[in-house]
């Protein structure tokens, strides 16, 4: 007989989401013949789950992925939230295997490794470069440790066993890109930013989003180009476009670039990452508005976004001594600090110097 569908609610950042699931999807394995980390157990667990009514839950999860505009990383966290709720009374192994199964059924190639302490870790392949996630290479792909990153587990000295059973070898890679922010219910916070333009103090009011800031607290560290291509929350984007757009009204292209450079140079306090965190810690552009200090890479991300969205000019990223970063912009007027690259003339527009401290 079919079991009645259960309705439950999970918290996901600022959202309260209703999920439906059939209790028949939960495997009860008193003899431990299905829920274990041996190959035959994984194969049996997968086969039994395929026969169980898991699609009720999966349909809800995939629907939320589309409605909320979640990328693969955030969807992975959403699936785990649902698993934790449904399997609240079960052991971690049960939860890990259910999580693994649902991600594979969602279309991904997620694989399991088992540490010497019988801890299960989920890995997913990605073409993007992640700077702070444990990984291994196999089948021409680089797999990143999702479990260790989400739960902040140091696996540096762990010894792993990789089961031979692969649930979805043709599944797609993970994307961690944040070019477009998710459609989560915003929690805007108003901030005033003072900066200096042509020797005069200017003040603008912006609205940041605490929800996006929460997402970024434990977000995987992407390489420089992925960080530059990340978007802003809707509230911050709209307030910046309005305030800075008004300041740039009636100005030439060069003067508009100068307004944006003055904003990134003097609107925020400067400190090198190593002086603050004792390590390199690049930020997304949105994080600058929530942080006490920022450095050259962070401001490049913000300037890059503002020039791209407000002026739509070609840009080039330049890294130099001590991994410092700056930007070149292809503008109408040719200035002294210009150079030619691949048929275009770029002018250095440094979003940090010469006024870098904001104090």
PDB file of C-alpha atoms in Angstrom, residues 65-346:
ATOM      1  CA  UNK A  65      16.577  25.008  -7.847  1.00  0.00           C
ATOM      2  CA  UNK A  66      14.896  26.649 -10.839  1.00  0.00           C
ATOM      3  CA  UNK A  67      12.621  29.069  -8.951  1.00  0.00           C
ATOM      4  CA  UNK A  68      15.376  30.348  -6.653  1.00  0.00           C
ATOM      5  CA  UNK A  69      18.059  30.432  -9.354  1.00  0.00           C
ATOM      6  CA  UNK A  70      20.435  28.244  -7.347  1.00  0.00           C
ATOM      7  CA  UNK A  71      23.777  27.284  -8.817  1.00  0.00           C
ATOM      8  CA  UNK A  72      25.070  23.749  -8.290  1.00  0.00           C
ATOM      9  CA  UNK A  73      26.861  24.547  -5.019  1.00  0.00           C
ATOM     10  CA  UNK A  74      23.786  26.122  -3.423  1.00  0.00           C
ATOM     11  CA  UNK A  75      21.549  23.339  -4.742  1.00  0.00           C
ATOM     12  CA  UNK A  76      23.899  20.807  -3.140  1.00  0.00           C
ATOM     13  CA  UNK A  77      23.422  22.572   0.205  1.00  0.00           C
ATOM     14  CA  UNK A  78      19.648  22.642  -0.289  1.00  0.00           C
ATOM     15  CA  UNK A  79      19.543  18.880  -0.909  1.00  0.00           C
ATOM     16  CA  UNK A  80      21.536  18.289   2.267  1.00  0.00           C
ATOM     17  CA  UNK A  81      19.102  20.485   4.237  1.00  0.00           C
ATOM     18  CA  UNK A  82      16.218  18.315   3.043  1.00  0.00           C
ATOM     19  CA  UNK A  83      18.091  15.110   3.862  1.00  0.00           C
ATOM     20  CA  UNK A  84      18.909  16.328   7.369  1.00  0.00           C
ATOM     21  CA  UNK A  85      15.218  17.022   7.980  1.00  0.00           C
ATOM     22  CA  UNK A  86      13.903  13.721   6.616  1.00  0.00           C
ATOM     23  CA  UNK A  87      16.675  11.586   8.142  1.00  0.00           C
ATOM     24  CA  UNK A  88      16.885  13.524  11.416  1.00  0.00           C
ATOM     25  CA  UNK A  89      16.882  10.355  13.536  1.00  0.00           C
ATOM     26  CA  UNK A  90      19.223   8.358  11.315  1.00  0.00           C
ATOM     27  CA  UNK A  91      22.997   7.991  11.399  1.00  0.00           C
ATOM     28  CA  UNK A  92      25.324  10.189   9.378  1.00  0.00           C
ATOM     29  CA  UNK A  93      26.031   7.315   6.960  1.00  0.00           C
ATOM     30  CA  UNK A  94      22.324   7.075   6.063  1.00  0.00           C
ATOM     31  CA  UNK A  95      22.230  10.813   5.430  1.00  0.00           C
ATOM     32  CA  UNK A  96      25.423  10.806   3.356  1.00  0.00           C
ATOM     33  CA  UNK A  97      24.187   8.005   1.101  1.00  0.00           C
ATOM     34  CA  UNK A  98      20.763   9.628   0.607  1.00  0.00           C
ATOM     35  CA  UNK A  99      22.487  12.934  -0.221  1.00  0.00           C
ATOM     36  CA  UNK A 100      24.771  11.163  -2.683  1.00  0.00           C
ATOM     37  CA  UNK A 101      21.853   9.383  -4.347  1.00  0.00           C
ATOM     38  CA  UNK A 102      19.694  12.508  -4.736  1.00  0.00           C
ATOM     39  CA  UNK A 103      22.546  14.544  -6.222  1.00  0.00           C
ATOM     40  CA  UNK A 104      23.252  11.826  -8.768  1.00  0.00           C
ATOM     41  CA  UNK A 105      19.552  11.613  -9.625  1.00  0.00           C
ATOM     42  CA  UNK A 106      19.618  15.402 -10.057  1.00  0.00           C
ATOM     43  CA  UNK A 107      21.995  14.872 -12.965  1.00  0.00           C
ATOM     44  CA  UNK A 108      25.447  15.212 -11.385  1.00  0.00           C
ATOM     45  CA  UNK A 109      28.431  12.874 -11.317  1.00  0.00           C
ATOM     46  CA  UNK A 110      28.895  12.807  -7.544  1.00  0.00           C
ATOM     47  CA  UNK A 111      31.233  10.179  -6.139  1.00  0.00           C
ATOM     48  CA  UNK A 112      31.967   8.787  -2.704  1.00  0.00           C
ATOM     49  CA  UNK A 113      35.235   8.380  -0.873  1.00  0.00           C
ATOM     50  CA  UNK A 114      35.603   6.773   2.537  1.00  0.00           C
ATOM     51  CA  UNK A 115      38.266   7.807   5.026  1.00  0.00           C
ATOM     52  CA  UNK A 116      40.098   5.351   7.252  1.00  0.00           C
ATOM     53  CA  UNK A 117      37.720   6.376  10.066  1.00  0.00           C
ATOM     54  CA  UNK A 118      34.695   5.319   7.944  1.00  0.00           C
ATOM     55  CA  UNK A 119      33.651   8.903   7.290  1.00  0.00           C
ATOM     56  CA  UNK A 120      31.940   9.356   3.941  1.00  0.00           C
ATOM     57  CA  UNK A 121      32.840  12.329   1.744  1.00  0.00           C
ATOM     58  CA  UNK A 122      31.068  13.404  -1.426  1.00  0.00           C
ATOM     59  CA  UNK A 123      33.110  14.706  -4.349  1.00  0.00           C
ATOM     60  CA  UNK A 124      31.896  16.457  -7.507  1.00  0.00           C
ATOM     61  CA  UNK A 125      33.832  17.335 -10.685  1.00  0.00           C
ATOM     62  CA  UNK A 126      34.226  20.916 -11.861  1.00  0.00           C
ATOM     63  CA  UNK A 127      36.015  22.696 -14.717  1.00  0.00           C
ATOM     64  CA  UNK A 128      36.436  25.726 -12.464  1.00  0.00           C
ATOM     65  CA  UNK A 129      39.453  26.206 -10.232  1.00  0.00           C
ATOM     66  CA  UNK A 130      38.699  26.111  -6.502  1.00  0.00           C
ATOM     67  CA  UNK A 131      41.471  27.373  -4.243  1.00  0.00           C
ATOM     68  CA  UNK A 132      40.417  26.046  -0.839  1.00  0.00           C
ATOM     69  CA  UNK A 133      38.819  22.648  -1.471  1.00  0.00           C
ATOM     70  CA  UNK A 134      40.449  19.235  -1.234  1.00  0.00           C
ATOM     71  CA  UNK A 135      40.409  17.391  -4.544  1.00  0.00           C
ATOM     72  CA  UNK A 136      41.588  14.416  -6.580  1.00  0.00           C
ATOM     73  CA  UNK A 137      41.826  13.701 -10.309  1.00  0.00           C
ATOM     74  CA  UNK A 138      40.233  10.774 -12.095  1.00  0.00           C
ATOM     75  CA  UNK A 139      38.821  10.038 -15.557  1.00  0.00           C
ATOM     76  CA  UNK A 140      40.291  13.295 -16.829  1.00  0.00           C
ATOM     77  CA  UNK A 141      38.283  15.318 -14.281  1.00  0.00           C
ATOM     78  CA  UNK A 142      39.118  17.126 -11.068  1.00  0.00           C
ATOM     79  CA  UNK A 143      36.774  16.198  -8.202  1.00  0.00           C
ATOM     80  CA  UNK A 144      36.296  18.549  -5.232  1.00  0.00           C
ATOM     81  CA  UNK A 145      35.344  17.528  -1.694  1.00  0.00           C
ATOM     82  CA  UNK A 146      31.850  18.945  -1.081  1.00  0.00           C
ATOM     83  CA  UNK A 147      31.430  17.421   2.376  1.00  0.00           C
ATOM     84  CA  UNK A 148      34.687  18.747   3.799  1.00  0.00           C
ATOM     85  CA  UNK A 149      33.974  22.280   2.590  1.00  0.00           C
ATOM     86  CA  UNK A 150      30.376  22.406   3.850  1.00  0.00           C
ATOM     87  CA  UNK A 151      31.273  21.000   7.267  1.00  0.00           C
ATOM     88  CA  UNK A 152      34.719  22.633   7.531  1.00  0.00           C
ATOM     89  CA  UNK A 153      36.597  19.328   7.906  1.00  0.00           C
ATOM     90  CA  UNK A 154      40.375  19.278   7.481  1.00  0.00           C
ATOM     91  CA  UNK A 155      41.166  16.188   5.381  1.00  0.00           C
ATOM     92  CA  UNK A 156      44.821  17.035   4.728  1.00  0.00           C
ATOM     93  CA  UNK A 157      46.177  13.935   6.499  1.00  0.00           C
ATOM     94  CA  UNK A 158      43.235  11.609   5.793  1.00  0.00           C
ATOM     95  CA  UNK A 159      43.646   8.388   3.818  1.00  0.00           C
ATOM     96  CA  UNK A 160      40.763   7.691   1.444  1.00  0.00           C
ATOM     97  CA  UNK A 161      39.328   4.615  -0.193  1.00  0.00           C
ATOM     98  CA  UNK A 162      37.420   5.144  -3.434  1.00  0.00           C
ATOM     99  CA  UNK A 163      34.690   2.556  -4.032  1.00  0.00           C
ATOM    100  CA  UNK A 164      34.501   1.237  -7.600  1.00  0.00           C
ATOM    101  CA  UNK A 165      30.742   1.745  -7.946  1.00  0.00           C
ATOM    102  CA  UNK A 166      29.928   5.016  -9.739  1.00  0.00           C
ATOM    103  CA  UNK A 167      26.252   5.952  -9.795  1.00  0.00           C
ATOM    104  CA  UNK A 168      26.206   8.446 -12.679  1.00  0.00           C
ATOM    105  CA  UNK A 169      29.532   8.540 -14.598  1.00  0.00           C
ATOM    106  CA  UNK A 170      27.931  10.537 -17.441  1.00  0.00           C
ATOM    107  CA  UNK A 171      26.564  13.157 -15.062  1.00  0.00           C
ATOM    108  CA  UNK A 172      27.381  16.834 -15.414  1.00  0.00           C
ATOM    109  CA  UNK A 173      30.090  18.844 -13.696  1.00  0.00           C
ATOM    110  CA  UNK A 174      29.429  21.231 -10.830  1.00  0.00           C
ATOM    111  CA  UNK A 175      29.473  24.990 -11.372  1.00  0.00           C
ATOM    112  CA  UNK A 176      30.367  27.319  -8.509  1.00  0.00           C
ATOM    113  CA  UNK A 177      30.010  30.503 -10.588  1.00  0.00           C
ATOM    114  CA  UNK A 178      28.112  33.393  -8.999  1.00  0.00           C
ATOM    115  CA  UNK A 179      27.747  35.518 -12.106  1.00  0.00           C
ATOM    116  CA  UNK A 180      24.082  35.784 -11.182  1.00  0.00           C
ATOM    117  CA  UNK A 181      22.989  35.854  -7.537  1.00  0.00           C
ATOM    118  CA  UNK A 182      20.171  33.551  -6.354  1.00  0.00           C
ATOM    119  CA  UNK A 183      16.585  34.785  -6.069  1.00  0.00           C
ATOM    120  CA  UNK A 184      16.370  34.509  -2.300  1.00  0.00           C
ATOM    121  CA  UNK A 185      14.224  36.799  -0.164  1.00  0.00           C
ATOM    122  CA  UNK A 186      16.490  39.817   0.466  1.00  0.00           C
ATOM    123  CA  UNK A 187      17.382  41.335   3.817  1.00  0.00           C
ATOM    124  CA  UNK A 188      18.602  44.818   2.795  1.00  0.00           C
ATOM    125  CA  UNK A 189      20.766  46.998   5.015  1.00  0.00           C
ATOM    126  CA  UNK A 190      21.294  50.699   4.269  1.00  0.00           C
ATOM    127  CA  UNK A 191      24.873  52.020   4.365  1.00  0.00           C
ATOM    128  CA  UNK A 192      26.363  55.435   3.662  1.00  0.00           C
ATOM    129  CA  UNK A 193      29.694  55.549   1.852  1.00  0.00           C
ATOM    130  CA  UNK A 194      31.842  58.672   1.744  1.00  0.00           C
ATOM    131  CA  UNK A 195      34.576  59.073  -0.856  1.00  0.00           C
ATOM    132  CA  UNK A 196      36.634  61.835  -2.415  1.00  0.00           C
ATOM    133  CA  UNK A 197      36.211  62.985  -6.013  1.00  0.00           C
ATOM    134  CA  UNK A 198      38.362  65.829  -7.413  1.00  0.00           C
ATOM    135  CA  UNK A 199      39.272  66.908  -3.903  1.00  0.00           C
ATOM    136  CA  UNK A 200      35.688  67.110  -2.674  1.00  0.00           C
ATOM    137  CA  UNK A 201      33.902  64.682  -0.321  1.00  0.00           C
ATOM    138  CA  UNK A 202      30.953  62.831  -1.818  1.00  0.00           C
ATOM    139  CA  UNK A 203      28.419  60.616  -0.065  1.00  0.00           C
ATOM    140  CA  UNK A 204      26.114  57.968  -1.493  1.00  0.00           C
ATOM    141  CA  UNK A 205      23.616  55.631   0.127  1.00  0.00           C
ATOM    142  CA  UNK A 206      23.551  51.962  -0.883  1.00  0.00           C
ATOM    143  CA  UNK A 207      21.581  48.896   0.165  1.00  0.00           C
ATOM    144  CA  UNK A 208      23.540  45.716   0.759  1.00  0.00           C
ATOM    145  CA  UNK A 209      21.939  42.305   1.259  1.00  0.00           C
ATOM    146  CA  UNK A 210      22.684  40.354   4.458  1.00  0.00           C
ATOM    147  CA  UNK A 211      21.459  37.142   2.787  1.00  0.00           C
ATOM    148  CA  UNK A 212      24.102  37.323   0.069  1.00  0.00           C
ATOM    149  CA  UNK A 213      26.706  38.104   2.711  1.00  0.00           C
ATOM    150  CA  UNK A 214      25.667  34.964   4.620  1.00  0.00           C
ATOM    151  CA  UNK A 215      26.061  32.883   1.456  1.00  0.00           C
ATOM    152  CA  UNK A 216      29.576  34.216   0.961  1.00  0.00           C
ATOM    153  CA  UNK A 217      30.821  33.548   4.484  1.00  0.00           C
ATOM    154  CA  UNK A 218      31.671  29.914   3.696  1.00  0.00           C
ATOM    155  CA  UNK A 219      31.628  30.096  -0.095  1.00  0.00           C
ATOM    156  CA  UNK A 220      34.414  28.205  -1.914  1.00  0.00           C
ATOM    157  CA  UNK A 221      37.274  30.444  -2.989  1.00  0.00           C
ATOM    158  CA  UNK A 222      37.254  30.722  -6.773  1.00  0.00           C
ATOM    159  CA  UNK A 223      40.169  31.812  -8.913  1.00  0.00           C
ATOM    160  CA  UNK A 224      40.633  35.483  -9.752  1.00  0.00           C
ATOM    161  CA  UNK A 225      38.644  35.537 -12.998  1.00  0.00           C
ATOM    162  CA  UNK A 226      35.626  33.777 -11.483  1.00  0.00           C
ATOM    163  CA  UNK A 227      35.700  36.241  -8.586  1.00  0.00           C
ATOM    164  CA  UNK A 228      35.741  39.150 -11.044  1.00  0.00           C
ATOM    165  CA  UNK A 229      32.788  37.771 -12.993  1.00  0.00           C
ATOM    166  CA  UNK A 230      30.564  37.419  -9.911  1.00  0.00           C
ATOM    167  CA  UNK A 231      27.483  39.623  -9.730  1.00  0.00           C
ATOM    168  CA  UNK A 232      25.989  41.737  -6.963  1.00  0.00           C
ATOM    169  CA  UNK A 233      22.747  41.394  -5.050  1.00  0.00           C
ATOM    170  CA  UNK A 234      19.797  43.136  -6.672  1.00  0.00           C
ATOM    171  CA  UNK A 235      19.492  45.697  -3.869  1.00  0.00           C
ATOM    172  CA  UNK A 236      23.182  46.675  -4.001  1.00  0.00           C
ATOM    173  CA  UNK A 237      23.290  46.745  -7.781  1.00  0.00           C
ATOM    174  CA  UNK A 238      20.224  48.976  -8.079  1.00  0.00           C
ATOM    175  CA  UNK A 239      21.388  51.417  -5.407  1.00  0.00           C
ATOM    176  CA  UNK A 240      24.887  51.710  -6.911  1.00  0.00           C
ATOM    177  CA  UNK A 241      23.541  52.169 -10.423  1.00  0.00           C
ATOM    178  CA  UNK A 242      21.253  54.947  -9.201  1.00  0.00           C
ATOM    179  CA  UNK A 243      23.693  56.836  -6.974  1.00  0.00           C
ATOM    180  CA  UNK A 244      26.791  56.580  -9.162  1.00  0.00           C
ATOM    181  CA  UNK A 245      24.734  56.986 -12.317  1.00  0.00           C
ATOM    182  CA  UNK A 246      23.497  60.355 -11.083  1.00  0.00           C
ATOM    183  CA  UNK A 247      27.078  61.456 -10.372  1.00  0.00           C
ATOM    184  CA  UNK A 248      28.191  60.436 -13.860  1.00  0.00           C
ATOM    185  CA  UNK A 249      25.328  62.209 -15.633  1.00  0.00           C
ATOM    186  CA  UNK A 250      26.553  64.563 -18.386  1.00  0.00           C
ATOM    187  CA  UNK A 251      30.206  63.543 -17.960  1.00  0.00           C
ATOM    188  CA  UNK A 252      32.597  62.265 -20.624  1.00  0.00           C
ATOM    189  CA  UNK A 253      33.660  58.627 -20.803  1.00  0.00           C
ATOM    190  CA  UNK A 254      36.972  59.431 -19.134  1.00  0.00           C
ATOM    191  CA  UNK A 255      35.255  61.401 -16.348  1.00  0.00           C
ATOM    192  CA  UNK A 256      32.849  58.533 -15.711  1.00  0.00           C
ATOM    193  CA  UNK A 257      35.770  56.139 -15.297  1.00  0.00           C
ATOM    194  CA  UNK A 258      37.353  58.638 -12.905  1.00  0.00           C
ATOM    195  CA  UNK A 259      34.169  58.758 -10.790  1.00  0.00           C
ATOM    196  CA  UNK A 260      34.170  54.963 -10.466  1.00  0.00           C
ATOM    197  CA  UNK A 261      37.898  54.889  -9.686  1.00  0.00           C
ATOM    198  CA  UNK A 262      37.495  57.577  -7.017  1.00  0.00           C
ATOM    199  CA  UNK A 263      34.723  55.516  -5.435  1.00  0.00           C
ATOM    200  CA  UNK A 264      36.721  52.264  -5.247  1.00  0.00           C
ATOM    201  CA  UNK A 265      39.935  54.055  -4.197  1.00  0.00           C
ATOM    202  CA  UNK A 266      38.683  56.177  -1.323  1.00  0.00           C
ATOM    203  CA  UNK A 267      35.309  54.731  -0.298  1.00  0.00           C
ATOM    204  CA  UNK A 268      36.807  51.797   1.599  1.00  0.00           C
ATOM    205  CA  UNK A 269      39.668  51.292   4.044  1.00  0.00           C
ATOM    206  CA  UNK A 270      42.680  49.496   2.581  1.00  0.00           C
ATOM    207  CA  UNK A 271      44.706  46.707   4.162  1.00  0.00           C
ATOM    208  CA  UNK A 272      46.554  43.858   2.512  1.00  0.00           C
ATOM    209  CA  UNK A 273      44.991  40.441   3.189  1.00  0.00           C
ATOM    210  CA  UNK A 274      48.158  39.148   4.850  1.00  0.00           C
ATOM    211  CA  UNK A 275      48.099  41.991   7.361  1.00  0.00           C
ATOM    212  CA  UNK A 276      44.496  41.205   8.320  1.00  0.00           C
ATOM    213  CA  UNK A 277      44.080  37.423   7.894  1.00  0.00           C
ATOM    214  CA  UNK A 278      47.692  36.223   7.621  1.00  0.00           C
ATOM    215  CA  UNK A 279      46.750  34.639   4.280  1.00  0.00           C
ATOM    216  CA  UNK A 280      45.502  35.539   0.824  1.00  0.00           C
ATOM    217  CA  UNK A 281      41.707  35.924   1.002  1.00  0.00           C
ATOM    218  CA  UNK A 282      40.159  37.545  -2.102  1.00  0.00           C
ATOM    219  CA  UNK A 283      36.582  38.755  -1.739  1.00  0.00           C
ATOM    220  CA  UNK A 284      33.601  38.989  -4.019  1.00  0.00           C
ATOM    221  CA  UNK A 285      32.663  42.571  -4.857  1.00  0.00           C
ATOM    222  CA  UNK A 286      29.614  42.373  -2.563  1.00  0.00           C
ATOM    223  CA  UNK A 287      31.775  41.460   0.435  1.00  0.00           C
ATOM    224  CA  UNK A 288      33.675  44.750   0.292  1.00  0.00           C
ATOM    225  CA  UNK A 289      30.575  46.490   1.638  1.00  0.00           C
ATOM    226  CA  UNK A 290      30.453  44.164   4.650  1.00  0.00           C
ATOM    227  CA  UNK A 291      34.178  44.133   5.468  1.00  0.00           C
ATOM    228  CA  UNK A 292      36.272  46.554   7.472  1.00  0.00           C
ATOM    229  CA  UNK A 293      39.180  46.357   4.994  1.00  0.00           C
ATOM    230  CA  UNK A 294      39.731  45.467   1.342  1.00  0.00           C
ATOM    231  CA  UNK A 295      42.756  45.282  -0.949  1.00  0.00           C
ATOM    232  CA  UNK A 296      43.609  45.551  -4.658  1.00  0.00           C
ATOM    233  CA  UNK A 297      42.001  42.277  -5.813  1.00  0.00           C
ATOM    234  CA  UNK A 298      38.747  43.043  -4.035  1.00  0.00           C
ATOM    235  CA  UNK A 299      38.507  46.533  -5.495  1.00  0.00           C
ATOM    236  CA  UNK A 300      39.349  45.204  -8.955  1.00  0.00           C
ATOM    237  CA  UNK A 301      36.302  42.944  -8.651  1.00  0.00           C
ATOM    238  CA  UNK A 302      34.088  45.916  -7.772  1.00  0.00           C
ATOM    239  CA  UNK A 303      35.526  48.245 -10.424  1.00  0.00           C
ATOM    240  CA  UNK A 304      35.301  45.495 -13.047  1.00  0.00           C
ATOM    241  CA  UNK A 305      31.611  44.998 -12.260  1.00  0.00           C
ATOM    242  CA  UNK A 306      30.797  48.710 -12.296  1.00  0.00           C
ATOM    243  CA  UNK A 307      32.566  49.387 -15.596  1.00  0.00           C
ATOM    244  CA  UNK A 308      31.014  46.303 -17.184  1.00  0.00           C
ATOM    245  CA  UNK A 309      27.437  47.076 -16.122  1.00  0.00           C
ATOM    246  CA  UNK A 310      27.452  50.878 -16.301  1.00  0.00           C
ATOM    247  CA  UNK A 311      29.782  51.621 -19.232  1.00  0.00           C
ATOM    248  CA  UNK A 312      30.040  48.277 -21.078  1.00  0.00           C
ATOM    249  CA  UNK A 313      33.692  48.803 -22.041  1.00  0.00           C
ATOM    250  CA  UNK A 314      36.225  46.050 -22.868  1.00  0.00           C
ATOM    251  CA  UNK A 315      38.653  45.347 -20.023  1.00  0.00           C
ATOM    252  CA  UNK A 316      41.798  43.372 -19.394  1.00  0.00           C
ATOM    253  CA  UNK A 317      43.066  42.086 -16.041  1.00  0.00           C
ATOM    254  CA  UNK A 318      46.740  42.664 -15.250  1.00  0.00           C
ATOM    255  CA  UNK A 319      48.633  40.899 -12.484  1.00  0.00           C
ATOM    256  CA  UNK A 320      52.116  42.024 -11.531  1.00  0.00           C
ATOM    257  CA  UNK A 321      54.664  42.094  -8.712  1.00  0.00           C
ATOM    258  CA  UNK A 322      53.640  40.271  -5.540  1.00  0.00           C
ATOM    259  CA  UNK A 323      50.426  39.088  -7.246  1.00  0.00           C
ATOM    260  CA  UNK A 324      48.986  42.614  -7.266  1.00  0.00           C
ATOM    261  CA  UNK A 325      46.169  43.185  -9.714  1.00  0.00           C
ATOM    262  CA  UNK A 326      44.935  46.119 -11.757  1.00  0.00           C
ATOM    263  CA  UNK A 327      42.721  46.717 -14.793  1.00  0.00           C
ATOM    264  CA  UNK A 328      43.080  48.097 -18.280  1.00  0.00           C
ATOM    265  CA  UNK A 329      40.029  49.635 -19.960  1.00  0.00           C
ATOM    266  CA  UNK A 330      39.562  50.214 -23.703  1.00  0.00           C
ATOM    267  CA  UNK A 331      38.309  53.797 -23.824  1.00  0.00           C
ATOM    268  CA  UNK A 332      37.839  56.413 -26.560  1.00  0.00           C
ATOM    269  CA  UNK A 333      40.576  58.745 -25.353  1.00  0.00           C
ATOM    270  CA  UNK A 334      44.190  57.567 -25.479  1.00  0.00           C
ATOM    271  CA  UNK A 335      46.127  58.538 -22.350  1.00  0.00           C
ATOM    272  CA  UNK A 336      49.759  58.189 -21.260  1.00  0.00           C
ATOM    273  CA  UNK A 337      49.238  54.957 -19.326  1.00  0.00           C
ATOM    274  CA  UNK A 338      48.011  53.091 -22.401  1.00  0.00           C
ATOM    275  CA  UNK A 339      49.175  49.960 -24.207  1.00  0.00           C
ATOM    276  CA  UNK A 340      48.052  47.863 -27.146  1.00  0.00           C
ATOM    277  CA  UNK A 341      46.875  44.289 -26.757  1.00  0.00           C
ATOM    278  CA  UNK A 342      45.196  42.079 -29.368  1.00  0.00           C
ATOM    279  CA  UNK A 343      44.119  44.971 -31.553  1.00  0.00           C
ATOM    280  CA  UNK A 344      42.764  47.216 -28.785  1.00  0.00           C
ATOM    281  CA  UNK A 345      44.296  50.086 -26.830  1.00  0.00           C
ATOM    282  CA  UNK A 346      43.850  49.779 -23.076  1.00  0.00           C
TER     283      UNK A 346
END
